[in-house]
Coordinates of C-alpha atoms and ligand atoms in Angstrom, one line a residue:
X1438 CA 138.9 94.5 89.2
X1439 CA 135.6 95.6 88.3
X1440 CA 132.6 93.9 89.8
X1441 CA 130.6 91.4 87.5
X1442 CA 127.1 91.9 85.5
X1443 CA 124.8 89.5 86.8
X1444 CA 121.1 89.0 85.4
X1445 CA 119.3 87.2 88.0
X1446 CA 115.6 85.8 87.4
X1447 CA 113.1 85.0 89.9
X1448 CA 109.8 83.5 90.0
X1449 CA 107.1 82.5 93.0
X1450 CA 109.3 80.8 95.3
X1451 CA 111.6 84.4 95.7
X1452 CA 108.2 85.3 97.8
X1453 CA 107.0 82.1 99.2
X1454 CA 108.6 83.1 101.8
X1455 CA 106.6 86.3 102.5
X1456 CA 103.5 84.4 102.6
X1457 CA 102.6 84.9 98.5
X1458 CA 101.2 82.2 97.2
X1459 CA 102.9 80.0 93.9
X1460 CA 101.6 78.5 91.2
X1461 CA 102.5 74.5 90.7
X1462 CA 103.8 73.9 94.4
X1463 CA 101.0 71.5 96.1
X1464 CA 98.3 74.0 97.4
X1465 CA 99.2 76.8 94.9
X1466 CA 96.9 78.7 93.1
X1467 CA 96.7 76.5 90.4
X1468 CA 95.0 73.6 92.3
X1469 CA 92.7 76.1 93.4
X1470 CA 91.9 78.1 90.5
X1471 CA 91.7 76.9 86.0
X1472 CA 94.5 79.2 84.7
X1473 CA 92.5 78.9 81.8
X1474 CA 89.8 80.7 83.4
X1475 CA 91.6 83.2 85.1
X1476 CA 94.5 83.8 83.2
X1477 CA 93.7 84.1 79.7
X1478 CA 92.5 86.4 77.3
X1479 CA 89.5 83.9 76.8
X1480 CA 89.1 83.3 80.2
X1481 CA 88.8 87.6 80.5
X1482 CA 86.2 87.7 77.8
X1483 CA 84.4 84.7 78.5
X1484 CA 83.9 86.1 82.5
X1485 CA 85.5 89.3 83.3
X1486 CA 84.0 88.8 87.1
X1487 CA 85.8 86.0 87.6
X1488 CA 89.1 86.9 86.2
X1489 CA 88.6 90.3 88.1
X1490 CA 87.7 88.3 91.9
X1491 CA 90.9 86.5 91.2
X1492 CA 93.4 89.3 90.6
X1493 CA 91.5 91.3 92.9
X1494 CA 91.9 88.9 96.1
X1495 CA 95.6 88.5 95.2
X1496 CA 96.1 92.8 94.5
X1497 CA 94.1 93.4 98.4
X1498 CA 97.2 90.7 100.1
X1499 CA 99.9 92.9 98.6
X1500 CA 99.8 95.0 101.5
X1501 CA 99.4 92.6 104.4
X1502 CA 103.3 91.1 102.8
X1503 CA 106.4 92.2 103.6
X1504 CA 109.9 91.1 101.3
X1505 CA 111.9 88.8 102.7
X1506 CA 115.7 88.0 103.4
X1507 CA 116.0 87.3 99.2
X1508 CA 114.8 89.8 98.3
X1509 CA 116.5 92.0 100.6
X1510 CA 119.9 90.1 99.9
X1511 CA 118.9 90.8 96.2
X1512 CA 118.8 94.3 96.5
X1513 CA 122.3 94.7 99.0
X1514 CA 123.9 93.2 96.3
X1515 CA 122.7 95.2 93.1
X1516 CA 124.0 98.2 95.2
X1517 CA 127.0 96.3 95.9
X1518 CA 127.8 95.5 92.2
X1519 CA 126.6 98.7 91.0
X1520 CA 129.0 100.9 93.5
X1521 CA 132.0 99.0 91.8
X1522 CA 131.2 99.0 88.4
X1523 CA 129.0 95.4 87.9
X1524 CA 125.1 95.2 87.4
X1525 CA 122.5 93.3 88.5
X1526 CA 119.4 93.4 86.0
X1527 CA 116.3 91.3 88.0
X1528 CA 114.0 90.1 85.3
X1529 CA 111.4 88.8 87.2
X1530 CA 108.2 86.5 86.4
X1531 CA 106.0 87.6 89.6
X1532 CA 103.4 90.6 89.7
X1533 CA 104.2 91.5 93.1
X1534 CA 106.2 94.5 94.0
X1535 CA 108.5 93.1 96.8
X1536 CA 111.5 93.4 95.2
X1537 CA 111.1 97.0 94.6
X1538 CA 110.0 97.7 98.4
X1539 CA 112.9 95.3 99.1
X1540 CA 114.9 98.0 97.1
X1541 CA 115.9 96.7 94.2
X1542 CA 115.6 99.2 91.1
X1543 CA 116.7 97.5 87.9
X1544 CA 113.3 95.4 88.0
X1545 CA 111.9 93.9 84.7
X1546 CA 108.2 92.5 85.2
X1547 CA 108.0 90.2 82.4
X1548 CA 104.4 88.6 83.3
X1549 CA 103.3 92.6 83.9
X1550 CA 102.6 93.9 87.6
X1551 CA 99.5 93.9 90.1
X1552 CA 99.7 97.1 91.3
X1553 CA 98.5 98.4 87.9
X1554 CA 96.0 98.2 85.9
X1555 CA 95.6 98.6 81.7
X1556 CA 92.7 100.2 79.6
X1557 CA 92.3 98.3 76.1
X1558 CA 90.5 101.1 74.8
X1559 CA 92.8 104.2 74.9
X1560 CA 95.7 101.8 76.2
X1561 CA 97.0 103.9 79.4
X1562 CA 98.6 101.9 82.3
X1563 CA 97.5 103.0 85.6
X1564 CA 99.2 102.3 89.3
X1565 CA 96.5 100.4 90.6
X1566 CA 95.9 99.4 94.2
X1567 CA 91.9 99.5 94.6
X1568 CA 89.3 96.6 93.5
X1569 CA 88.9 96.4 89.4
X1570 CA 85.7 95.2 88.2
X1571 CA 83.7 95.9 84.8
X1572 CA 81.8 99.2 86.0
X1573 CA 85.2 100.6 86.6
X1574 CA 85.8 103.7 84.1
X1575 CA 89.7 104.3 82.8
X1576 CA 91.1 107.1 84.4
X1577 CA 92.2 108.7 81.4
X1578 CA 89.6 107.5 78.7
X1579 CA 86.5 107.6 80.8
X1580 CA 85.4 104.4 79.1
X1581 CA 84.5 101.5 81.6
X1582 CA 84.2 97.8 81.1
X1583 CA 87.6 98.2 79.7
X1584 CA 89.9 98.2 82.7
X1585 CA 92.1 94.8 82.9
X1586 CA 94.8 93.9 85.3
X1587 CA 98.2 95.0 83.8
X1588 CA 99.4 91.0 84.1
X1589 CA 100.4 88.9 80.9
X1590 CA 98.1 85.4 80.9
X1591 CA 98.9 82.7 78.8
X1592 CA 99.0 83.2 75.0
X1593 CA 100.4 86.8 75.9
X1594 CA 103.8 88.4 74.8
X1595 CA 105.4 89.0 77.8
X1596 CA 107.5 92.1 78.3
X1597 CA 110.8 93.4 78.5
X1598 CA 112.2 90.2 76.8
X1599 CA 114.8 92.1 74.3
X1600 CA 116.0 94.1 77.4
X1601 CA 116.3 90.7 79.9
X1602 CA 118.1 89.1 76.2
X1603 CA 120.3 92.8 76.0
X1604 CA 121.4 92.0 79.8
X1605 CA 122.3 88.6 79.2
X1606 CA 125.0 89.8 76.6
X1607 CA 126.7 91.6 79.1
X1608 CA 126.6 88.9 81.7
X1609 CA 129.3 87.3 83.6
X1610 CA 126.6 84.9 85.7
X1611 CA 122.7 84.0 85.3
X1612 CA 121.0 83.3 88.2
X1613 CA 117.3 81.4 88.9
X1614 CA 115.4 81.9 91.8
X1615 CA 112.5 80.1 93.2
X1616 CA 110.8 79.3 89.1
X1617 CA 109.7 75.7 88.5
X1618 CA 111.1 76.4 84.7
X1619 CA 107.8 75.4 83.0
X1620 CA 106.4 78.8 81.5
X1621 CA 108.3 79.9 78.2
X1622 CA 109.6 82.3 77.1
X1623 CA 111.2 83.2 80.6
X1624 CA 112.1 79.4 81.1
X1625 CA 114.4 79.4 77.8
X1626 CA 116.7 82.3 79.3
X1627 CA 119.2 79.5 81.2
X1628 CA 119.5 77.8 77.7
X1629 CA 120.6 81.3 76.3
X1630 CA 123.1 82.2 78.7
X1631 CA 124.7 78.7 78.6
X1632 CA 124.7 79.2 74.5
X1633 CA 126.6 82.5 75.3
X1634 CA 129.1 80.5 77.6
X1635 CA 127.8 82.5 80.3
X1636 CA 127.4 80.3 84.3
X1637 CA 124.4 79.7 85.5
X1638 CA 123.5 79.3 88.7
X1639 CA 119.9 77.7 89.9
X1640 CA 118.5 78.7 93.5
X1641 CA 115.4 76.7 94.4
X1642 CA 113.3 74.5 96.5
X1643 CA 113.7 71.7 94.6
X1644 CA 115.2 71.1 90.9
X1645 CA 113.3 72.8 88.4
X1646 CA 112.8 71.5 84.9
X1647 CA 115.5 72.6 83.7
X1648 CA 118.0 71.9 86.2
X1649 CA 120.6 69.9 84.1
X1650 CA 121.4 73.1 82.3
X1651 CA 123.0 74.8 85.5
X1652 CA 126.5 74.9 86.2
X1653 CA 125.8 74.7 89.6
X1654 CA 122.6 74.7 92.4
X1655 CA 121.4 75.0 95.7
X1656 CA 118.1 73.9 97.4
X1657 CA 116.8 75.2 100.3
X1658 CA 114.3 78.2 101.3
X1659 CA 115.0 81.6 99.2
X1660 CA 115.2 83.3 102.2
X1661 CA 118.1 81.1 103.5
X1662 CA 120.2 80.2 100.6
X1663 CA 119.9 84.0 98.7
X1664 CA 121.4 85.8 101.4
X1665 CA 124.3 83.2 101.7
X1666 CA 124.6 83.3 97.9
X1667 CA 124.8 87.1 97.9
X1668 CA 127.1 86.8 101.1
X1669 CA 129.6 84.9 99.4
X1670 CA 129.4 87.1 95.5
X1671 CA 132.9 88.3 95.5
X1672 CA 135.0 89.6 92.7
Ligands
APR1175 N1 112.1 79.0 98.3 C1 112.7 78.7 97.1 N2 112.0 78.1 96.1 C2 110.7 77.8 96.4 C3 110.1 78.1 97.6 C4 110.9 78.7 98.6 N3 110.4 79.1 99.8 N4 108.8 77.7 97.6 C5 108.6 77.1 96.4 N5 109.7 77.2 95.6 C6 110.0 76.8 94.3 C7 109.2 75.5 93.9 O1 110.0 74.4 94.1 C8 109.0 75.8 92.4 O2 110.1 75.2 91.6 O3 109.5 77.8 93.4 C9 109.0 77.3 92.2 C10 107.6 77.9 91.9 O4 107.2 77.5 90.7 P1 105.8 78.0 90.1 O5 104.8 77.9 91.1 O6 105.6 77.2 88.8 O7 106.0 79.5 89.8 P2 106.8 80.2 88.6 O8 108.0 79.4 88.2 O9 107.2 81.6 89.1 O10 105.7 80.3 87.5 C11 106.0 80.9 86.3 O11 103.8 80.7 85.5 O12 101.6 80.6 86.2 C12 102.5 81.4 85.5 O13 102.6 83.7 85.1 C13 102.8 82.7 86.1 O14 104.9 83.9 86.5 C14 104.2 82.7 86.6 C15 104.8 81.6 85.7

């Protein structure tokens, strides 16, 4: 029998673990910093310092993280599935890159990725690991003062969305990981697998806001109840 498809979406709490901060848990960045300053387009234009300081302290931590055991157990079992026929498609909400240093290579970063950085002039994305700031010219372009961290904020389409729906269609199981459920359209894709029948499966601290639409859940720490989880995946 061939293994299953799985599309398995993660939020903060998959790296809470590795010492990355989350948004809406007490302490998160959200008590210390007004989204509305720092992550929105009126926030950028209002005080592009400010939104730059932000993005800037959080892109200089990425290195001093490692992954963790989820995000390890993540990426054994994509190889896993994939070597006998399944698929594991990770659509994930955080701007980090630990799953891909954990491994995993079917990543979709809907809310955009730190380690780059976008020019709204001539519109190139460029791996970013350096400081932005508003003398910075594009690589590309030459323009500055129109460098901008390749994140989606609020009011923003995020990305990827018809490829994370595409995956769904194909699934056998939907899995949430460490996402408090509040931030649309991301939070709407348990509702959309249970409307295609498929099982969902909820992985978290704590229940999120949607958690009456799982078939079933755990609570714990990520990096204790992803690797049992992925441990006990068998087909
Ligand atoms: N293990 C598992 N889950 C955890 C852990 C942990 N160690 N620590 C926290 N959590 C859970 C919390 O209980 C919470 O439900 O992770 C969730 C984190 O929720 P948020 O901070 O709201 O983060 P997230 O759901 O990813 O936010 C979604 O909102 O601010 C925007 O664009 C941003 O992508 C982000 C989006």
């Amino acid at each position: 029998m061939s293994a299953p498809s799985l599309v398995v979406l993660t939020g903060a709490g998959v790296s809470a673990d590795s010492g990355v901060d989350t948004f809406r848990t007490a302490g998160g960045l959200w008590d210390r910093y007004d989204w509305r300053e720092v992550a929105t387009p009126e926030g950028f234009a209002a005080d592009p310092g400010k939104v730059h300081a932000f993005y800037n302290e959080r892109r200089r931590a990425l290195p001093g993280v490692r992954p963790n055991a989820a995000h390890a157990a993540l990426a054994e079992l994509e190889a896993r599935l994939e070597a006998n026929g399944g698929r594991l498609t990770l659509v994930t909400q955080n701007v980090d890159d630990l799953h891909e240093r954990a491994g995993s290579r079917r990543v979709l970063h809907v809310h955009g990725e730190l380690a780059k950085a976008a020019c709204v002039a001539c519109g190139t994305v460029s791996v970013w690991t350096a400081d932005l700031g508003t003398e910075i010219p594009c690589p590309s372009c030459g323009v500055a003062g129109a460098m901008r961290p390749h994140v989606v904020w609020f009011g923003e389409m995020p990305r990827h969305l018809d490829e994370a729906e595409a995956a769904l269609g194909e699934a056998d199981l939907f899995v949430s990981i460490g996402t408090s459920g509040s931030v649309y359209p991301a939070a709407g894709l348990v509702a959309a697998a249970r409307a295609r029948g498929v099982d969902c499966t909820e992985l978290n601290l704590e229940p999120s806001a949607n958690a009456r639409l799982f078939t079933e859940a755990r609570y714990g720490r990520a990096a204790e109840i992803v690797p049992a989880f992925a441990k006990e995946m068998t087909w």
